[in-house]
Amino acid sequence: MGMKFQIDDACWLGDDGWFHRGTIRIANDRIAKLESDYASDAPSGDEIVVPGLIDAHVHLREPGQAYKEGIANGTVAALKGGATTVLDMPNNRPPIATRALFEQKRALFARKSRVNYGLFWQTTDGGAPAPETAAGAKIYMAQSSSLPAIGNADALARIFRVQDLVVVHAEDEREFFHGVEKSFPHRGKLSHHLRRPRAAVSAALKSIETALRKTPAKARPRLVVAHCGTVDEIEWVRKMKRAGYDVWAETCPHYFLLTEEDYLRRGAALQVNPPLRTEEDRAAIFEAVKNGGIDFVSTDHAPHAPAEKAGENPPSGIAGLEWLGPILLTLAKRGEISWKRYLEISGQNAARCFGIEARGGIRAGDWADLAFVAFGKAAKGVREKIATRAKFRPYEEFDFAARVRATMVNGQIAWSNGRARSGVRGREVFA
Ligand SMILES: [Zn+2]
């Protein structure tokens, strides 16, 4: 754009995990120069600047089900949550498993997305490798679109040979329970978390491991276990990493803030795949978020229309994009995670994993993707409007201590004080 400006007297979270006070100079969509007057290990005031977050797992439902969210509206939710890059999943209607559909979806994002973006490719057994411009390939071991689930280790191994990077939904649907149990709540049906037992997770991990071992080391893809929600996944990823496999772990705020008890109490609104689990699982995920074991936190933003959630057969999914930054920032501000760790799980690691260049940090030469954050009084007592069309606050019982006041995408303020600026569009990060 050729625009040059500066942010004076800013307190930004540097790549070294320290807070710097000084001037951020921006030129041509990028951070041109950082002039740090002094640095400290904690914020020196109630307002800070952090790197725009990278949410590596969202479902904006367009094309096909834009009434549930849509790219324009979903990326407003992203900006409200401080996220400046999203990676969108391919289980659209129809699923993004052909070149033509992939290109159509790219064109839609180019026109509508208010944040930077990358798109996933949906794998099929025998299907083509993900396009060069894709974030990676998504494998569903439980059906999530019109395409069948990838069932067994042989099918996985065939896919592993073809793809460079796979994100796996690790629940083996053959382990799901389809019976009806009258003694359970929720309209006489077995509760969601019991219909999808954790045995489905361990079965999936077993198949993945078999398939990885079967695949020659050179042909193995990088593998991300999506939305980890159990102790089993944390232990498995740790074991595989130790054995030298290129395996990464993602989780979402609901897996370390909520449990199956919350689901039983609050009902269909908290019905999600994979389901919320026990307090022991939640505590293990939280521990891995704090101290390692989880590589990055995404939202798995999966909105549904309120009427659908209130219906006889509610669909699974939680919309969380607009609370991602506020949750992680609150944890760091309270000292539950270090600021260095905050940087890793909110963007740095996802950028490394997916090969997103010059984003996820505040460094000279990077794209100017920034979130302007307020703590303390400025964060409280704000009557916020829900951005997502899901119109539901999954984290209403969380004690927020941080709020995003404004979000900058490639050097342009894209959102501030509750309003998105018209005309600001993100860039495709793998183009
Ligand atoms: Zn998902």
Short mmCIF file of C-alpha atoms and ligand atoms in Angstrom, two decimals:
data_model
loop_
_atom_site.label_atom_id
_atom_site.label_comp_id
_atom_site.label_asym_id
_atom_site.label_seq_id
_atom_site.Cartn_x
_atom_site.Cartn_y
_atom_site.Cartn_z
CA MET A 1 0.00 0.00 0.00
CA GLY A 2 3.02 2.26 0.39
CA MET A 3 1.67 3.58 3.70
CA LYS A 4 4.06 4.55 6.47
CA PHE A 5 3.08 5.23 10.05
CA GLN A 6 4.18 4.54 13.60
CA ILE A 7 2.65 3.44 16.88
CA ASP A 8 4.25 5.51 19.66
CA ASP A 9 4.59 4.60 23.31
CA ALA A 10 3.45 1.05 22.64
CA CYS A 11 4.05 -1.89 24.97
CA TRP A 12 4.48 -4.93 22.74
CA LEU A 13 5.19 -8.57 23.41
CA GLY A 14 8.44 -9.25 21.61
CA ASP A 15 9.60 -12.51 20.12
CA ASP A 16 11.91 -12.94 23.12
CA GLY A 17 8.89 -13.20 25.46
CA TRP A 18 9.69 -9.76 26.95
CA PHE A 19 7.52 -6.65 26.90
CA HIS A 20 9.11 -3.72 25.12
CA ARG A 21 8.05 -0.11 25.37
CA GLY A 22 8.79 2.15 22.45
CA THR A 23 7.82 2.72 18.83
CA ILE A 24 6.54 0.26 16.23
CA ARG A 25 7.18 1.56 12.72
CA ILE A 26 5.03 0.15 9.94
CA ALA A 27 5.62 0.48 6.21
CA ASN A 28 4.18 -1.34 3.21
CA ASP A 29 1.94 -3.74 5.22
CA ARG A 30 4.89 -4.86 7.34
CA ILE A 31 6.69 -4.04 10.58
CA ALA A 32 9.58 -1.92 9.33
CA LYS A 33 11.36 -1.28 12.60
CA LEU A 34 11.01 -1.79 16.35
CA GLU A 35 12.50 0.88 18.63
CA SER A 36 12.56 -0.48 22.16
CA ASP A 37 13.26 2.05 24.93
CA TYR A 38 13.15 -0.53 27.66
CA ALA A 39 12.05 -4.11 28.27
CA SER A 40 10.46 -5.91 31.20
CA ASP A 41 9.19 -9.42 31.88
CA ALA A 42 5.64 -8.22 32.57
CA PRO A 43 3.33 -5.69 30.88
CA SER A 44 4.02 -2.14 32.08
CA GLY A 45 0.43 -0.96 32.00
CA ASP A 46 -3.09 -2.06 31.13
CA GLU A 47 -2.66 -1.98 27.37
CA ILE A 48 -0.40 -4.19 25.30
CA VAL A 49 0.17 -5.13 21.68
CA VAL A 50 0.54 -8.82 20.83
CA PRO A 51 0.99 -10.66 17.53
CA GLY A 52 -2.31 -11.40 15.77
CA LEU A 53 -3.24 -14.95 16.70
CA ILE A 54 -3.21 -17.84 14.24
CA ASP A 55 -6.24 -20.10 14.55
CA ALA A 56 -5.30 -23.25 12.66
CA HIS A 57 -8.73 -24.90 12.85
CA VAL A 58 -12.01 -23.17 11.95
CA HIS A 59 -15.19 -24.06 10.09
CA LEU A 60 -16.63 -20.90 8.55
CA ARG A 61 -19.22 -23.06 6.69
CA GLU A 62 -18.93 -21.35 3.33
CA PRO A 63 -19.59 -22.45 0.67
CA GLY A 64 -22.63 -24.56 1.41
CA GLN A 65 -23.87 -23.55 4.85
CA ALA A 66 -23.25 -19.83 5.07
CA TYR A 67 -26.44 -19.42 7.12
CA LYS A 68 -24.51 -21.01 10.04
CA GLU A 69 -21.69 -18.41 9.85
CA GLY A 70 -20.13 -17.47 6.51
CA ILE A 71 -16.68 -16.07 5.69
CA ALA A 72 -17.50 -12.38 6.19
CA ASN A 73 -19.21 -12.86 9.55
CA GLY A 74 -16.83 -15.56 10.81
CA THR A 75 -13.80 -13.41 10.13
CA VAL A 76 -15.37 -10.56 12.15
CA ALA A 77 -15.48 -13.07 15.05
CA ALA A 78 -11.79 -13.81 14.37
CA LEU A 79 -10.88 -10.10 14.55
CA LYS A 80 -12.83 -9.71 17.79
CA GLY A 81 -10.79 -12.60 19.21
CA GLY A 82 -7.50 -11.06 18.05
CA ALA A 83 -6.93 -13.68 15.33
CA THR A 84 -5.47 -12.36 12.09
CA THR A 85 -4.98 -15.70 10.33
CA VAL A 86 -7.39 -18.65 10.14
CA LEU A 87 -7.02 -22.05 8.50
CA ASP A 88 -10.41 -23.27 7.31
CA MET A 89 -11.48 -26.92 7.29
CA PRO A 90 -12.78 -28.64 4.14
CA ASN A 91 -15.93 -30.47 5.32
CA ASN A 92 -18.17 -28.08 3.42
CA ARG A 93 -21.32 -29.08 1.57
CA PRO A 94 -20.00 -30.41 -0.79
CA PRO A 95 -16.61 -31.32 0.77
CA ILE A 96 -13.53 -29.65 -0.73
CA ALA A 97 -12.00 -32.72 -2.36
CA THR A 98 -11.70 -31.60 -5.99
CA ARG A 99 -9.53 -28.93 -7.59
CA ALA A 100 -12.56 -27.10 -8.94
CA LEU A 101 -14.20 -26.85 -5.51
CA PHE A 102 -10.91 -25.81 -3.91
CA GLU A 103 -10.48 -22.99 -6.43
CA GLN A 104 -14.08 -21.84 -5.95
CA LYS A 105 -13.56 -21.68 -2.19
CA ARG A 106 -10.29 -19.77 -2.63
CA ALA A 107 -12.09 -17.21 -4.76
CA LEU A 108 -14.77 -16.78 -2.08
CA PHE A 109 -12.16 -16.24 0.65
CA ALA A 110 -10.21 -13.78 -1.53
CA ARG A 111 -13.35 -11.72 -1.92
CA LYS A 112 -14.75 -11.95 1.62
CA SER A 113 -12.14 -12.81 4.25
CA ARG A 114 -11.26 -9.95 6.62
CA VAL A 115 -8.28 -11.91 7.97
CA ASN A 116 -5.43 -13.87 6.37
CA TYR A 117 -6.34 -17.42 5.54
CA GLY A 118 -5.33 -20.86 4.34
CA LEU A 119 -7.62 -23.68 3.26
CA PHE A 120 -7.50 -27.41 3.92
CA TRP A 121 -8.09 -30.19 1.41
CA GLN A 122 -10.30 -33.14 2.31
CA THR A 123 -8.67 -36.53 1.77
CA THR A 124 -10.31 -39.58 0.30
CA ASP A 125 -8.81 -43.03 0.01
CA GLY A 126 -7.11 -42.98 -3.39
CA GLY A 127 -7.58 -39.22 -3.74
CA ALA A 128 -5.12 -36.68 -5.09
CA PRO A 129 -2.51 -34.90 -2.98
CA ALA A 130 -3.54 -31.55 -1.50
CA PRO A 131 -2.85 -28.61 -3.85
CA GLU A 132 0.38 -26.63 -3.27
CA THR A 133 -1.66 -23.69 -2.01
CA ALA A 134 -3.51 -25.79 0.63
CA ALA A 135 -2.73 -25.67 4.35
CA GLY A 136 -2.64 -29.46 4.34
CA ALA A 137 -4.95 -32.44 4.05
CA LYS A 138 -7.67 -33.27 6.56
CA ILE A 139 -8.42 -36.87 7.44
CA TYR A 140 -11.76 -37.64 9.09
CA MET A 141 -11.78 -41.03 10.84
CA ALA A 142 -15.39 -40.27 11.82
CA GLN A 143 -17.73 -39.10 9.07
CA SER A 144 -18.11 -35.33 8.92
CA SER A 145 -19.42 -34.67 5.40
CA SER A 146 -20.89 -36.62 2.49
CA LEU A 147 -17.56 -38.45 2.12
CA PRO A 148 -17.02 -41.70 4.02
CA ALA A 149 -14.72 -41.80 7.06
CA ILE A 150 -11.17 -43.09 6.58
CA GLY A 151 -11.54 -46.32 8.48
CA ASN A 152 -8.44 -48.41 8.85
CA ALA A 153 -4.66 -48.43 8.97
CA ASP A 154 -4.30 -49.57 5.34
CA ALA A 155 -6.33 -46.65 4.03
CA LEU A 156 -4.37 -44.27 6.28
CA ALA A 157 -1.07 -45.67 5.02
CA ARG A 158 -2.14 -45.13 1.38
CA ILE A 159 -3.00 -41.51 2.21
CA PHE A 160 0.23 -40.95 4.16
CA ARG A 161 2.27 -41.86 1.08
CA VAL A 162 0.51 -39.19 -0.97
CA GLN A 163 0.23 -36.22 1.43
CA ASP A 164 2.93 -33.98 2.93
CA LEU A 165 0.94 -32.72 5.90
CA VAL A 166 -2.15 -34.29 7.43
CA VAL A 167 -4.44 -33.12 10.21
CA VAL A 168 -6.33 -36.06 11.65
CA HIS A 169 -9.67 -36.16 13.40
CA ALA A 170 -8.74 -39.13 15.58
CA GLU A 171 -12.00 -40.83 16.51
CA ASP A 172 -12.61 -44.24 14.91
CA GLU A 173 -16.34 -44.26 14.20
CA ARG A 174 -16.49 -48.06 14.22
CA GLU A 175 -16.24 -47.76 18.02
CA PHE A 176 -19.28 -45.48 18.33
CA PHE A 177 -22.27 -46.79 20.24
CA HIS A 178 -25.56 -46.59 18.38
CA GLY A 179 -27.89 -48.13 20.93
CA VAL A 180 -30.59 -46.36 22.92
CA GLU A 181 -30.47 -46.29 26.71
CA LYS A 182 -33.67 -45.11 28.32
CA SER A 183 -32.12 -44.32 31.68
CA PHE A 184 -29.98 -41.49 30.29
CA PRO A 185 -31.10 -37.89 29.94
CA HIS A 186 -31.41 -36.00 26.65
CA ARG A 187 -34.61 -37.32 25.16
CA GLY A 188 -34.06 -40.98 26.03
CA LYS A 189 -30.89 -41.19 24.01
CA LEU A 190 -27.46 -42.08 25.27
CA SER A 191 -25.48 -38.95 26.14
CA HIS A 192 -23.23 -37.68 23.40
CA HIS A 193 -19.95 -38.41 25.19
CA LEU A 194 -21.03 -42.01 25.82
CA ARG A 195 -22.17 -42.56 22.24
CA ARG A 196 -18.66 -41.50 21.18
CA PRO A 197 -16.59 -43.30 23.84
CA ARG A 198 -12.90 -42.64 24.38
CA ALA A 199 -12.26 -46.17 23.04
CA ALA A 200 -12.84 -44.56 19.62
CA VAL A 201 -9.89 -42.25 20.26
CA SER A 202 -7.50 -45.02 21.33
CA ALA A 203 -8.58 -47.18 18.36
CA ALA A 204 -7.85 -44.27 15.99
CA LEU A 205 -4.42 -43.62 17.52
CA LYS A 206 -3.58 -47.30 17.17
CA SER A 207 -4.46 -47.28 13.46
CA ILE A 208 -2.50 -44.06 12.89
CA GLU A 209 0.55 -45.56 14.59
CA THR A 210 0.32 -48.76 12.54
CA ALA A 211 0.01 -46.73 9.34
CA LEU A 212 2.96 -44.48 10.25
CA ARG A 213 5.16 -47.50 10.99
CA LYS A 214 4.13 -49.09 7.69
CA THR A 215 5.07 -45.97 5.74
CA PRO A 216 8.77 -45.58 4.86
CA ALA A 217 10.26 -42.75 6.94
CA LYS A 218 10.91 -40.60 3.87
CA ALA A 219 7.32 -40.85 2.67
CA ARG A 220 5.72 -40.01 6.02
CA PRO A 221 3.74 -36.78 6.23
CA ARG A 222 3.87 -34.31 9.11
CA LEU A 223 0.91 -35.33 11.25
CA VAL A 224 -1.23 -33.11 13.48
CA VAL A 225 -3.64 -34.69 15.96
CA ALA A 226 -6.54 -32.24 15.85
CA HIS A 227 -8.44 -31.10 18.94
CA CYS A 228 -6.81 -33.34 21.58
CA GLY A 229 -9.25 -33.86 24.45
CA THR A 230 -7.94 -36.88 26.35
CA VAL A 231 -4.94 -37.96 28.40
CA ASP A 232 -4.47 -40.75 25.82
CA GLU A 233 -3.71 -38.31 22.99
CA ILE A 234 -1.24 -36.32 25.09
CA GLU A 235 0.62 -39.50 26.05
CA TRP A 236 0.56 -40.86 22.51
CA VAL A 237 1.91 -37.67 20.94
CA ARG A 238 4.65 -37.49 23.58
CA LYS A 239 5.64 -41.11 22.90
CA MET A 240 5.68 -40.61 19.12
CA LYS A 241 7.70 -37.39 19.34
CA ARG A 242 10.23 -39.16 21.52
CA ALA A 243 10.47 -41.93 18.92
CA GLY A 244 11.32 -39.29 16.31
CA TYR A 245 7.99 -39.00 14.48
CA ASP A 246 6.94 -35.62 13.08
CA VAL A 247 3.75 -35.51 15.14
CA TRP A 248 2.06 -32.37 16.55
CA ALA A 249 -0.76 -31.82 19.03
CA GLU A 250 -3.56 -29.26 18.80
CA THR A 251 -6.20 -28.57 21.42
CA CYS A 252 -9.05 -26.08 21.88
CA PRO A 253 -10.12 -23.97 24.88
CA HIS A 254 -13.18 -26.14 25.57
CA TYR A 255 -10.96 -29.16 26.25
CA PHE A 256 -9.08 -27.41 29.04
CA LEU A 257 -11.89 -25.24 30.42
CA LEU A 258 -14.92 -27.57 30.27
CA THR A 259 -15.79 -31.22 31.01
CA GLU A 260 -18.59 -33.71 30.32
CA GLU A 261 -20.21 -32.46 33.55
CA ASP A 262 -20.60 -29.03 31.92
CA TYR A 263 -22.12 -30.72 28.88
CA LEU A 264 -24.60 -32.65 31.04
CA ARG A 265 -25.51 -29.42 32.84
CA ARG A 266 -25.71 -27.07 29.86
CA GLY A 267 -26.88 -29.49 27.18
CA ALA A 268 -26.70 -29.44 23.39
CA ALA A 269 -24.92 -26.08 23.27
CA LEU A 270 -21.79 -27.85 24.56
CA GLN A 271 -22.25 -30.93 22.36
CA VAL A 272 -19.05 -31.13 20.33
CA ASN A 273 -16.89 -33.65 18.45
CA PRO A 274 -14.80 -35.07 19.95
CA PRO A 275 -16.93 -34.80 23.11
CA LEU A 276 -15.91 -33.05 26.31
CA ARG A 277 -14.35 -35.60 28.66
CA THR A 278 -13.56 -36.09 32.35
CA GLU A 279 -11.96 -33.72 34.85
CA GLU A 280 -8.82 -35.87 34.67
CA ASP A 281 -8.63 -35.35 30.89
CA ARG A 282 -9.27 -31.62 31.22
CA ALA A 283 -6.55 -31.24 33.83
CA ALA A 284 -4.05 -33.20 31.68
CA ILE A 285 -4.78 -31.04 28.63
CA PHE A 286 -4.41 -27.85 30.70
CA GLU A 287 -1.10 -29.11 32.07
CA ALA A 288 0.08 -29.81 28.50
CA VAL A 289 -1.03 -26.32 27.40
CA LYS A 290 0.96 -24.76 30.24
CA ASN A 291 4.11 -26.81 30.18
CA GLY A 292 4.40 -28.52 26.81
CA GLY A 293 2.75 -31.52 25.21
CA ILE A 294 0.29 -29.36 23.30
CA ASP A 295 1.88 -27.47 20.39
CA PHE A 296 -0.85 -24.95 19.65
CA VAL A 297 -4.36 -23.92 20.66
CA SER A 298 -7.02 -23.54 17.97
CA THR A 299 -10.75 -23.03 18.36
CA ASP A 300 -12.31 -25.69 16.09
CA HIS A 301 -14.85 -22.87 15.63
CA ALA A 302 -17.87 -24.91 14.51
CA PRO A 303 -21.01 -22.76 14.61
CA HIS A 304 -24.58 -23.93 14.10
CA ALA A 305 -27.82 -21.96 13.91
CA PRO A 306 -29.45 -21.57 17.37
CA ALA A 307 -32.60 -23.29 16.07
CA GLU A 308 -30.57 -26.33 15.01
CA LYS A 309 -28.95 -26.62 18.45
CA ALA A 310 -32.42 -26.42 20.03
CA GLY A 311 -33.80 -29.15 17.77
CA GLU A 312 -34.51 -32.85 18.28
CA ASN A 313 -31.11 -33.99 16.92
CA PRO A 314 -28.71 -31.15 17.71
CA PRO A 315 -25.56 -30.99 15.56
CA SER A 316 -22.15 -31.05 17.25
CA GLY A 317 -19.89 -28.01 17.40
CA ILE A 318 -18.88 -25.03 19.54
CA ALA A 319 -18.22 -21.53 18.19
CA GLY A 320 -15.22 -20.03 19.99
CA LEU A 321 -13.24 -17.82 17.62
CA GLU A 322 -14.06 -14.48 19.26
CA TRP A 323 -12.87 -15.65 22.68
CA LEU A 324 -9.56 -17.26 21.66
CA GLY A 325 -7.32 -14.25 22.35
CA PRO A 326 -9.17 -13.13 25.49
CA ILE A 327 -8.89 -16.65 26.99
CA LEU A 328 -5.17 -17.19 26.28
CA LEU A 329 -4.30 -13.60 27.25
CA THR A 330 -6.20 -13.97 30.53
CA LEU A 331 -4.24 -17.16 31.34
CA ALA A 332 -0.94 -15.41 30.63
CA LYS A 333 -1.91 -12.28 32.55
CA ARG A 334 -2.83 -14.41 35.57
CA GLY A 335 0.52 -16.17 35.34
CA GLU A 336 -1.00 -19.58 34.58
CA ILE A 337 1.09 -19.72 31.41
CA SER A 338 4.32 -17.82 30.76
CA TRP A 339 4.35 -15.13 28.07
CA LYS A 340 6.90 -17.17 26.15
CA ARG A 341 4.50 -20.09 26.21
CA TYR A 342 1.67 -17.76 25.21
CA LEU A 343 3.62 -16.85 22.06
CA GLU A 344 4.20 -20.50 21.20
CA ILE A 345 0.62 -21.73 21.57
CA SER A 346 -1.11 -18.65 20.11
CA GLY A 347 0.74 -18.54 16.80
CA GLN A 348 4.47 -19.30 16.69
CA ASN A 349 4.08 -23.08 16.70
CA ALA A 350 1.16 -23.13 14.26
CA ALA A 351 3.21 -20.91 11.91
CA ARG A 352 6.13 -23.35 12.12
CA CYS A 353 3.92 -26.41 11.74
CA PHE A 354 2.08 -25.21 8.64
CA GLY A 355 4.87 -23.11 7.14
CA ILE A 356 3.16 -19.73 7.51
CA GLU A 357 5.90 -17.20 6.87
CA ALA A 358 6.52 -13.90 8.69
CA ARG A 359 3.44 -14.11 10.89
CA GLY A 360 2.82 -15.10 14.53
CA GLY A 361 5.36 -12.70 16.04
CA ILE A 362 6.26 -9.02 16.32
CA ARG A 363 9.57 -8.87 14.45
CA ALA A 364 11.01 -6.38 11.98
CA GLY A 365 10.14 -7.59 8.49
CA ASP A 366 7.01 -9.50 9.53
CA TRP A 367 3.55 -8.67 8.26
CA ALA A 368 1.94 -6.12 10.58
CA ASP A 369 -0.67 -8.45 12.12
CA LEU A 370 -1.34 -7.04 15.58
CA ALA A 371 -3.92 -7.28 18.35
CA PHE A 372 -4.34 -4.31 20.72
CA VAL A 373 -5.30 -5.66 24.12
CA ALA A 374 -6.72 -4.13 27.31
CA PHE A 375 -6.48 -5.64 30.77
CA GLY A 376 -8.12 -4.81 34.08
CA LYS A 377 -11.00 -2.35 34.25
CA ALA A 378 -10.90 -1.72 30.53
CA ALA A 379 -11.51 -5.43 29.96
CA LYS A 380 -14.42 -5.72 32.35
CA GLY A 381 -17.89 -4.30 32.24
CA VAL A 382 -17.95 -4.13 28.47
CA ARG A 383 -21.27 -5.21 27.08
CA GLU A 384 -19.98 -7.19 24.17
CA LYS A 385 -22.12 -8.17 21.26
CA ILE A 386 -21.75 -11.79 20.14
CA ALA A 387 -20.26 -11.86 16.66
CA THR A 388 -20.87 -15.48 15.67
CA ARG A 389 -24.22 -16.49 14.22
CA ALA A 390 -24.23 -19.34 16.80
CA LYS A 391 -25.28 -16.60 19.27
CA PHE A 392 -24.02 -18.52 22.27
CA ARG A 393 -21.24 -17.95 24.84
CA PRO A 394 -19.62 -21.32 25.57
CA TYR A 395 -17.15 -19.68 27.98
CA GLU A 396 -19.60 -17.46 29.90
CA GLU A 397 -18.41 -18.95 33.19
CA PHE A 398 -14.76 -18.08 32.49
CA ASP A 399 -13.47 -15.00 34.34
CA PHE A 400 -12.09 -12.89 31.49
CA ALA A 401 -9.34 -10.41 32.39
CA ALA A 402 -8.39 -9.35 28.85
CA ARG A 403 -10.21 -7.89 25.87
CA VAL A 404 -9.14 -7.16 22.31
CA ARG A 405 -9.77 -3.47 21.55
CA ALA A 406 -8.56 -3.42 17.97
CA THR A 407 -7.00 -5.75 15.42
CA MET A 408 -4.63 -4.90 12.59
CA VAL A 409 -4.26 -7.09 9.50
CA ASN A 410 -1.29 -6.46 7.17
CA GLY A 411 -0.87 -2.92 8.51
CA GLN A 412 -4.54 -1.95 8.31
CA ILE A 413 -6.91 -1.59 11.27
CA ALA A 414 -9.54 -4.19 10.38
CA TRP A 415 -11.62 -4.01 13.55
CA SER A 416 -11.84 -1.59 16.44
CA ASN A 417 -14.23 -0.94 19.30
CA GLY A 418 -16.74 -3.51 18.16
CA ARG A 419 -16.80 -2.61 14.49
CA ALA A 420 -15.18 -4.15 11.44
CA ARG A 421 -13.81 -1.69 8.89
CA SER A 422 -15.35 -2.27 5.50
CA GLY A 423 -12.97 -2.93 2.67
CA VAL A 424 -10.12 -4.49 4.66
CA ARG A 425 -9.31 -7.96 3.34
CA GLY A 426 -6.75 -10.57 4.39
CA ARG A 427 -4.28 -12.41 2.18
CA GLU A 428 -3.94 -16.08 1.41
CA VAL A 429 -0.94 -17.27 3.44
CA PHE A 430 0.15 -20.14 1.17
CA ALA A 431 -0.23 -18.39 -2.19
ZN ZN B 1 -13.09 -29.30 13.27
#
